[in-house]
Coordinates of C-alpha atoms in Angstrom, one line a residue:
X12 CA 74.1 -24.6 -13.2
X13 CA 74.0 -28.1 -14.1
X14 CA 70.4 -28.5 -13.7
X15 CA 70.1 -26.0 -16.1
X16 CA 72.4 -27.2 -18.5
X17 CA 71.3 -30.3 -19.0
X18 CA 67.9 -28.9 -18.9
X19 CA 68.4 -27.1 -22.0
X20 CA 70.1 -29.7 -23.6
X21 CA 67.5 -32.9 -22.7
X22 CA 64.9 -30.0 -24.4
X23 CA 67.1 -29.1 -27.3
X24 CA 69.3 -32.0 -28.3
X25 CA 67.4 -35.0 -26.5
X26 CA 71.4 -35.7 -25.3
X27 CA 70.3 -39.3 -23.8
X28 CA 71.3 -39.0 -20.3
X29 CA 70.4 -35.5 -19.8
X30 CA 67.3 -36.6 -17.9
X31 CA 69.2 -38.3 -15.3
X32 CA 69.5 -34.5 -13.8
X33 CA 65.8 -34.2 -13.1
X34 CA 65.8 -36.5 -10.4
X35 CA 66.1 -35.5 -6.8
X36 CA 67.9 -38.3 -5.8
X37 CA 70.6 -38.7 -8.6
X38 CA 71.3 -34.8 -8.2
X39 CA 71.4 -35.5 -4.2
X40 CA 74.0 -38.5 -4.5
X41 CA 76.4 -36.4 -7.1
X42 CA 76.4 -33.5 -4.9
X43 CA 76.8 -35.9 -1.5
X44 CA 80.0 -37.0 -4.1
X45 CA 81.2 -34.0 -5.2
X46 CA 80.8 -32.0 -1.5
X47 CA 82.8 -35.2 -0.4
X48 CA 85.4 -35.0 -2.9
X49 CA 86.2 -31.6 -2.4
X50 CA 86.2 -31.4 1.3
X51 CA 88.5 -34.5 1.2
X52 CA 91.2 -32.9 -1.6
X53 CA 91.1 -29.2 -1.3
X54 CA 90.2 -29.6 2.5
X55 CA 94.3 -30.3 3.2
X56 CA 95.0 -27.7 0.6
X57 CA 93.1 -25.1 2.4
X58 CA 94.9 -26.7 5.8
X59 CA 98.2 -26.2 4.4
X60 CA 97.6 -22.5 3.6
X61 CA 96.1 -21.9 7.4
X62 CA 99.1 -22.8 8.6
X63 CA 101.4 -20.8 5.8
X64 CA 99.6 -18.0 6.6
X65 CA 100.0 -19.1 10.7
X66 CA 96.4 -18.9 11.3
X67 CA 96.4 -21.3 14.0
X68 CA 94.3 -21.6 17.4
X69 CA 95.1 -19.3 20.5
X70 CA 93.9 -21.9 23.0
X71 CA 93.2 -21.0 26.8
X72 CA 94.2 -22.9 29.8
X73 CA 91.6 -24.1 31.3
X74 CA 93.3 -27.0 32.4
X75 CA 92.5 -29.7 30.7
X76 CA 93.9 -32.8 29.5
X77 CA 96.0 -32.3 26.0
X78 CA 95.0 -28.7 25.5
X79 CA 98.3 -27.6 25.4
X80 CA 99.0 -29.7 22.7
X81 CA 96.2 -27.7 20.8
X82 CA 97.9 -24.3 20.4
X83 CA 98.3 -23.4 16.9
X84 CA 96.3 -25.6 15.3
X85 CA 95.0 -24.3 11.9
X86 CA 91.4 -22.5 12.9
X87 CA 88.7 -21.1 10.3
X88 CA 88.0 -24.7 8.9
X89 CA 84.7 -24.0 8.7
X90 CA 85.6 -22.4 5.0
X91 CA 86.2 -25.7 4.2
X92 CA 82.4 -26.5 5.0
X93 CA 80.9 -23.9 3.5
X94 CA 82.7 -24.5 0.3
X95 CA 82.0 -27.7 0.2
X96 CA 78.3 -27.2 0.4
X97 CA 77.9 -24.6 -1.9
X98 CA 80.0 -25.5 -4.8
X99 CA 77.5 -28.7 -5.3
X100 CA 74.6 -26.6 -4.4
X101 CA 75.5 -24.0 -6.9
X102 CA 76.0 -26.8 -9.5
X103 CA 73.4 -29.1 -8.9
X104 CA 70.6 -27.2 -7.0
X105 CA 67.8 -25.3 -8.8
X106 CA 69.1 -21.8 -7.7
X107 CA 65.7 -20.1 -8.0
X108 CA 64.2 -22.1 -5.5
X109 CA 63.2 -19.7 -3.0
X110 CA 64.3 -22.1 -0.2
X111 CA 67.2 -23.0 -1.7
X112 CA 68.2 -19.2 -1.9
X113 CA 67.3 -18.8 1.5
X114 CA 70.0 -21.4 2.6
X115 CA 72.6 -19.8 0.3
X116 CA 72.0 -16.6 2.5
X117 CA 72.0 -18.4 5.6
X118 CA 74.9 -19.8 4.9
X119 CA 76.9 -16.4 3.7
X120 CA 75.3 -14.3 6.5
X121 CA 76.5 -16.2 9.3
X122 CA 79.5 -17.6 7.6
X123 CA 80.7 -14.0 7.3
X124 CA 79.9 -13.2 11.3
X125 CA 82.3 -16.4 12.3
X126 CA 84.8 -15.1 9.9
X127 CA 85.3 -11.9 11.4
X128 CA 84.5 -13.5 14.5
X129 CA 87.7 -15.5 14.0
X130 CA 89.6 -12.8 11.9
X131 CA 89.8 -10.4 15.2
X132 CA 90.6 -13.0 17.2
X133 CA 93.4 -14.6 15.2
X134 CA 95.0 -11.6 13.9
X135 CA 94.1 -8.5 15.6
X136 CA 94.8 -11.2 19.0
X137 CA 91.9 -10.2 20.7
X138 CA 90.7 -13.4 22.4
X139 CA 87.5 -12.2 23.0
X140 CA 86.7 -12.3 19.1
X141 CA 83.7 -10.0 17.5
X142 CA 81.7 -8.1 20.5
X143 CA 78.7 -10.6 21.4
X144 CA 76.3 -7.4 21.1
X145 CA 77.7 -7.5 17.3
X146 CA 76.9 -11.0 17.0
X147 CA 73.3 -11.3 18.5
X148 CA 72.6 -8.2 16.0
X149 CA 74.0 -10.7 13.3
X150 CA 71.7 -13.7 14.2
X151 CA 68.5 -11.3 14.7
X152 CA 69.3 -9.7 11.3
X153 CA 69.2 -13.2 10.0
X154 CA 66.5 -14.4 11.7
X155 CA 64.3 -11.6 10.6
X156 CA 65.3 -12.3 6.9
X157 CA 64.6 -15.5 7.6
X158 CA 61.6 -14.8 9.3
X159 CA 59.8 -12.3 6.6
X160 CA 61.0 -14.3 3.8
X161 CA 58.8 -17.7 5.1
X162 CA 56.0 -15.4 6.1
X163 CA 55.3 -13.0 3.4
X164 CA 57.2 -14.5 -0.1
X165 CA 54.4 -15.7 -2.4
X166 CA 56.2 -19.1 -3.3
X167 CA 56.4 -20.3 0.6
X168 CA 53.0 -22.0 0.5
X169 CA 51.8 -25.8 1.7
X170 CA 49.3 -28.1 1.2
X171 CA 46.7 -29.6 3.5
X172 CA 45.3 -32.6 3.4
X173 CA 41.7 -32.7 3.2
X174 CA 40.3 -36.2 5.3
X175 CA 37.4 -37.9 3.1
X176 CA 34.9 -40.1 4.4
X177 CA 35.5 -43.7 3.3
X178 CA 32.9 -43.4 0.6
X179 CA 35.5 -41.0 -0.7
X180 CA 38.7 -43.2 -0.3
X181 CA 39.5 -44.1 -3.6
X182 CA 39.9 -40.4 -5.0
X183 CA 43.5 -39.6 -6.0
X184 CA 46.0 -38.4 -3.7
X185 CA 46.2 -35.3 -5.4
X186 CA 42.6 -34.8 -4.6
X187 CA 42.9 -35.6 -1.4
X188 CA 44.8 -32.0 -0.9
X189 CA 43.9 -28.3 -0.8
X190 CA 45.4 -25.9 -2.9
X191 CA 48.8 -24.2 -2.4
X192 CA 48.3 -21.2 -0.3
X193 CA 49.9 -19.4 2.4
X194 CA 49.9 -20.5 5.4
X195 CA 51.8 -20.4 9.2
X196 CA 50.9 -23.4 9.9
X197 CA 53.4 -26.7 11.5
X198 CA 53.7 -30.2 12.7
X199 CA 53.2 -31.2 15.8
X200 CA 55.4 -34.5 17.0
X201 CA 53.2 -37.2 18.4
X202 CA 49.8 -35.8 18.1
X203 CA 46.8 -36.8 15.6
X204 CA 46.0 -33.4 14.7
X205 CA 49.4 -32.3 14.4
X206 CA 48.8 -29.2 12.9
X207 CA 49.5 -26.1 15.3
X208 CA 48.9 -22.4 13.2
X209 CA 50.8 -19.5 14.7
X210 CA 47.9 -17.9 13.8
X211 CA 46.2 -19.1 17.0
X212 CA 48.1 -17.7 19.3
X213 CA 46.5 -14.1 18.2
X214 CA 43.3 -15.6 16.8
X215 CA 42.0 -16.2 19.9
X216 CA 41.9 -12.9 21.4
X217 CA 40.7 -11.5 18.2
X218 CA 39.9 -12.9 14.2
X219 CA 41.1 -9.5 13.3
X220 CA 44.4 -10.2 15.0
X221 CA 45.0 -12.6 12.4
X222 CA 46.6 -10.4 10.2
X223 CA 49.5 -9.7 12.8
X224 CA 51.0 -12.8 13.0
X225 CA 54.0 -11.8 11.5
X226 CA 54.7 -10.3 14.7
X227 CA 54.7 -13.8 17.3
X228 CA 56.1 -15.5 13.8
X229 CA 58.8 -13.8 13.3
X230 CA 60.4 -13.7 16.9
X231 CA 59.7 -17.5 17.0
X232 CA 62.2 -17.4 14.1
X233 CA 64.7 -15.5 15.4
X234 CA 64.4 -17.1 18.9
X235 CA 65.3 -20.6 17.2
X236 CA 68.1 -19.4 14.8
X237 CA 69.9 -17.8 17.9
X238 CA 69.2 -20.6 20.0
X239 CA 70.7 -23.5 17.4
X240 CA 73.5 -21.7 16.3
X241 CA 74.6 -20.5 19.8
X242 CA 74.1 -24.2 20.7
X243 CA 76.2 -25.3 17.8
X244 CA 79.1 -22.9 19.1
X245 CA 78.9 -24.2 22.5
X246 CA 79.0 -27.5 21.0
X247 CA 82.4 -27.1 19.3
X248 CA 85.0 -27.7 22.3
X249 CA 86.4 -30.8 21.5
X250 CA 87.3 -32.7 18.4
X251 CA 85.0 -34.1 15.9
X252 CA 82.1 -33.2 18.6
X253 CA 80.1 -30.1 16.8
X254 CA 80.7 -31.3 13.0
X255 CA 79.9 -34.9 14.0
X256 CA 76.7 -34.6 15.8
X257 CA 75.6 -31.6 13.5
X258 CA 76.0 -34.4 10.3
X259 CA 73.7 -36.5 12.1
X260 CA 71.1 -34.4 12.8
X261 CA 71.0 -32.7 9.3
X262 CA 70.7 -35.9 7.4
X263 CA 67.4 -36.4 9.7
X264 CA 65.8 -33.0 8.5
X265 CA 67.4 -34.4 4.8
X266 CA 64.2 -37.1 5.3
X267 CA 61.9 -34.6 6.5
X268 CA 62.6 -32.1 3.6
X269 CA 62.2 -35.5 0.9
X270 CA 59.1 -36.3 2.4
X271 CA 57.6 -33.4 3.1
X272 CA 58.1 -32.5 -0.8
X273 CA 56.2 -35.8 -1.6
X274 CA 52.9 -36.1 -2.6
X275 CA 52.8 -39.4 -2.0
X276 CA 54.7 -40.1 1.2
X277 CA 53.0 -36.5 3.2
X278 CA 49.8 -38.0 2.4
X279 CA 50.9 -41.4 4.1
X280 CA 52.5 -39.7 7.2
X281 CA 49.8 -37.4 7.2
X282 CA 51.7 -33.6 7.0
X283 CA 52.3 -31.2 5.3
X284 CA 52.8 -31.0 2.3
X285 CA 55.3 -28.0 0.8
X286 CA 55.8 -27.9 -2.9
X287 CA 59.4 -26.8 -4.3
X288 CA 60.7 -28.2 -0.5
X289 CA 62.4 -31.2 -1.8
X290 CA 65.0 -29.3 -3.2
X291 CA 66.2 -28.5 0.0
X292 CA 67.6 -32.3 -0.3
X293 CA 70.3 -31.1 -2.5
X294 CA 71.8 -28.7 -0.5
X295 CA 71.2 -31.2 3.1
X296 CA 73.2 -33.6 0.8
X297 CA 76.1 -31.5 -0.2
X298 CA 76.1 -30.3 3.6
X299 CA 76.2 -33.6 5.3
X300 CA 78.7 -34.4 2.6
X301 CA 81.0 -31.5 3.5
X302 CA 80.4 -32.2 7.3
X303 CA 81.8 -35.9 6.7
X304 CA 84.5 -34.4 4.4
X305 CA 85.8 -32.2 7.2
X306 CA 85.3 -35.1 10.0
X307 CA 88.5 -36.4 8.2
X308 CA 90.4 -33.7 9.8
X309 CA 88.6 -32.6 12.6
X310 CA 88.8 -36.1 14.6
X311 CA 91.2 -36.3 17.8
X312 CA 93.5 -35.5 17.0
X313 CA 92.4 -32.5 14.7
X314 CA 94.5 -31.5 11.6
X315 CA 92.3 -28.1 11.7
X316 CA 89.2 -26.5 13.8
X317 CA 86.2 -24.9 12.4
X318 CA 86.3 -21.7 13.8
X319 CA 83.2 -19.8 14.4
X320 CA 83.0 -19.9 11.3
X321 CA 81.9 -23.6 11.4
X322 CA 80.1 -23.7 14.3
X323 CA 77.8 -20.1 13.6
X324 CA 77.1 -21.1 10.5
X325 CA 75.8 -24.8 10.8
X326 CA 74.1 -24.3 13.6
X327 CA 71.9 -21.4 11.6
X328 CA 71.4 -24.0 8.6
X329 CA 70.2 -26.8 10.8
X330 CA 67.5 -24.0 12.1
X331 CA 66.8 -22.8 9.1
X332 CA 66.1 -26.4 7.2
X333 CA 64.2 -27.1 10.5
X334 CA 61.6 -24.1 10.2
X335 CA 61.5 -24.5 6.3
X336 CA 60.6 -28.0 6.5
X337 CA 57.9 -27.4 9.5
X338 CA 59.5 -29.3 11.8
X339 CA 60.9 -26.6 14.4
X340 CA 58.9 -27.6 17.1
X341 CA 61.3 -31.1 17.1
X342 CA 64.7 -29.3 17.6
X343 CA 64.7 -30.1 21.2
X344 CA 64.5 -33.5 20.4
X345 CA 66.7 -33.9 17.4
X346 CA 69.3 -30.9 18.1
X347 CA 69.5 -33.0 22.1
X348 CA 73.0 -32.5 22.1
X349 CA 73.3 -28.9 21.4
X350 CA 69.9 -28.5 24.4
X351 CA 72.2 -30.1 26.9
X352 CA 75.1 -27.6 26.4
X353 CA 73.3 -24.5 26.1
X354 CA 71.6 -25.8 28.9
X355 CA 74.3 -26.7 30.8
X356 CA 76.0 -23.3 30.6
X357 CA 72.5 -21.7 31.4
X358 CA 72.6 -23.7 34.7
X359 CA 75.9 -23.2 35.6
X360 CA 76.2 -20.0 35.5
X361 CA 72.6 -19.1 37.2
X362 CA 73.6 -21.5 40.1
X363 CA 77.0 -19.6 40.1
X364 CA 75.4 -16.2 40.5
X365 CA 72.3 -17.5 42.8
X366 CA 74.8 -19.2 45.8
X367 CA 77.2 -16.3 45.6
X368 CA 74.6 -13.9 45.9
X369 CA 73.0 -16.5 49.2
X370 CA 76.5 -17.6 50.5
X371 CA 79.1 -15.4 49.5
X372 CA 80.3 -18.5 47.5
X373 CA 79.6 -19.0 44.0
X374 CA 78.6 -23.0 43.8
X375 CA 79.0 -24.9 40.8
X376 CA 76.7 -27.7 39.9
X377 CA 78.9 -29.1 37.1
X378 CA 83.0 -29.5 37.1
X379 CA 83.1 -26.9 33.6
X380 CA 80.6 -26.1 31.5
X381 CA 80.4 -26.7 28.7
X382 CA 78.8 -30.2 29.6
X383 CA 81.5 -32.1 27.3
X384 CA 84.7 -30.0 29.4
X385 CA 82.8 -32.0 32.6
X386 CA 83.4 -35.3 31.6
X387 CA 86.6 -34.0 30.6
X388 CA 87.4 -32.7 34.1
X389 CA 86.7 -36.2 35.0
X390 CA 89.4 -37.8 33.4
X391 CA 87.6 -39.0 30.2
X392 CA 89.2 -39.0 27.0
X393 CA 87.9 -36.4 24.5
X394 CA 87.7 -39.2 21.4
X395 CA 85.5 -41.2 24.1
X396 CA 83.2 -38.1 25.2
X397 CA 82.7 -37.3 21.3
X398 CA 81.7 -40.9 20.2
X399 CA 79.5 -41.0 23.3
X400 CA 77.8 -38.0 22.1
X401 CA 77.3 -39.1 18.9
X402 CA 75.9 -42.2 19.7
X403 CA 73.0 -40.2 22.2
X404 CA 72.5 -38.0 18.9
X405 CA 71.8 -41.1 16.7
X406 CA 69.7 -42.6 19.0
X407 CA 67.5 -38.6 19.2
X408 CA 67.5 -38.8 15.7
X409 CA 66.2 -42.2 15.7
X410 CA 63.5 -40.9 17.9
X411 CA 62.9 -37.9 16.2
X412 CA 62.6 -40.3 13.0
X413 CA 59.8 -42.3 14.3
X414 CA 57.7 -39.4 15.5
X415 CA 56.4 -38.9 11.6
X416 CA 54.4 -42.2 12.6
X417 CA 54.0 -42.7 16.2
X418 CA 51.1 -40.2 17.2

């Protein structure tokens, strides 16, 4: 609303200052500012009425070290994140940005499935929380929204590069790319030719298949939305663990999406280019502002947990950003620290079933899984287990960093 504002009165008034709103990176800061802000002030507002209103954590016993000490801790703090990122993006964002809309539904679709999530569990004391059948319907409604939007809306679109020969070397950069126009195609991490279309995975059978894509697109997009925000869910066991690493990796696909919308800087990393896409940087700056906000309170020990509604949510943001900004096929990499949980769980319980159905015996390879409630088991404090995790996460996002280069 801002953007606008301003907009009209730069055009109308020539206010001096006014123009300061049509940069990226001044609108980026105030909204990293203002998320921050409000996470930081209203946050402990918003903790004080969880625990007026006794919404506070029914923990298990799983036996482990301080969990006790847990039990009734103010829960649903991941309303604190969501408003924190989209008051700023609301304000500061161009709203009809068809990615940025996109994000706004992400983050209302899945914010609402971890509120009821957290709603039966909390009030109609149901442990077990929203059915998971209700859930997985959730995430694939999404991801098909999701899915159709980035396939078939007219304003998704990229640009190619087009290689000259050197005799050709000093035409402009803008030359140097196709037009807009639809397209399925991504980046491949650490290869020359590191665009991969979706399109050839049909093509080859048949050109005519072309026109089908939608159908292998679209369950790739539901695949990964399902996949990140389950692992972000997972993820959130211990204090500080899911919002901390989660900031970390969505300030990486901040750099993607600023590139990415750059002429100038796709052309020297040599991908794609998406128009429009570097508005996406506003709402990964109010995010990873909001994220830090709630760290305040979500450290060991935590003033308030994010719920479902937290850890649904951000993990379908960090997916989304990822496909919008043609960089899915690096989750593995960057989102390492939700891989190893899912993972771990995945493992744990397909050993459990495979030696009980051998032996008799269900074996377990790890102590507990999650893999952070293993280190746990082994005596290690849950401040120690988090920082540990974070640092692994800096160092995959680091990694994940230099792949734009190293091919």
């Amino acid at each position: 609303m801002l953007y606008y504002l301003f907009e009209f009165l730069e055009q109308k008034f020539q206010l001096p200052g006014a123009t300061l709103f049509q940069f990226l990176t001044f609108r980026a800061a105030l909204a990293v500012i203002i998320s921050l802000a409000f996470t930081l002030i209203y946050g402990k507002i918003i903790i004080r009425f969880l625990l007026k209103k006794q919404i506070g954590e029914s923990v298990r016993d799983l036996g482990l070290a301080g969990q006790r000490q847990k039990s009734g801790t103010p829960t649903m703090g991941g309303i604190i994140i969501i408003l924190g990122t989209l008051i700023p993006v609301l304000l500061l964002a161009k709203i009809n940005n068809i990615y940025i809309l996109l994000m706004i539904l992400t983050t209302l679709s899945m914010g609402s499935i971890g509120l009821i999530d957290d709603y039966i569990k909390i009030f109609k004391k149901d442990k077990g929380g929203l059915k998971g059948r209700f859930k997985i319907f959730g995430q694939l409604l999404l991801g098909i929204m999701v899915g159709a939007v980035l396939y078939f809306h007219p304003d998704v679109k990229v640009k190619e590069e087009i290689r000259t020969s050197e005799s050709q070397q000093f035409t402009s950069i803008q030359e140097q790319f196709s037009a807009e126009k639809k397209s399925t195609l991504t980046n491949i991490p650490l290869f020359k030719d590191n665009a991969f279309d979706y399109a050839d995975l049909l093509r080859w059978i048949s050109p005519e298949l072309e026109k089908y894509t939608w159908l292998v697109f679209i369950p790739i997009v539901v695949f990964i939305i399902m996949a990140v925000s389950n692992g972000a869910n997972l993820t959130d066991g211990i204090d500080g663990l899911a919002a901390g690493s989660s900031a970390i990796m969505v300030l990486v696909l901040g750099i993607f999406a600023w590139v990415s919308g750059n002429l100038i800087f796709s052309d020297y990393l040599n991908i794609l280019y998406i128009p429009n896409v570097g508005e996406v940087v506003i709402f990964v700056a109010a995010f990873s502002g909001a994220l830090i906000g709630f760290l305040w309170y979500n450290t060991y020990p935590a003033s308030v947990f994010m719920g479902d509604t937290g850890s649904l949510t951000i993990g379908a943001i960090i997916a989304v950003i990822a496909l919008i900004v043609r960089k899915e096929l690096l989750i593995p990499l960057l989102c390492g620290i939700f891989l190893i949980e899912n993972l771990s769980v995945i493992i744990q319980v397909a050993y459990f079933k495979y030696t009980r159905k051998k032996t008799g015996v269900g074996k377990r390879i790890f102590k507990m899984a999650p893999l952070h409630h293993h280190y746990q088991k082994l005596g290690q404090h849950e401040s120690k287990i988090a920082a540990r995790f974070w640092i692994i996460g800096i160092l995959l996002a680091v990694l994940s960093i230099v792949t734009l280069k190293i091919r």
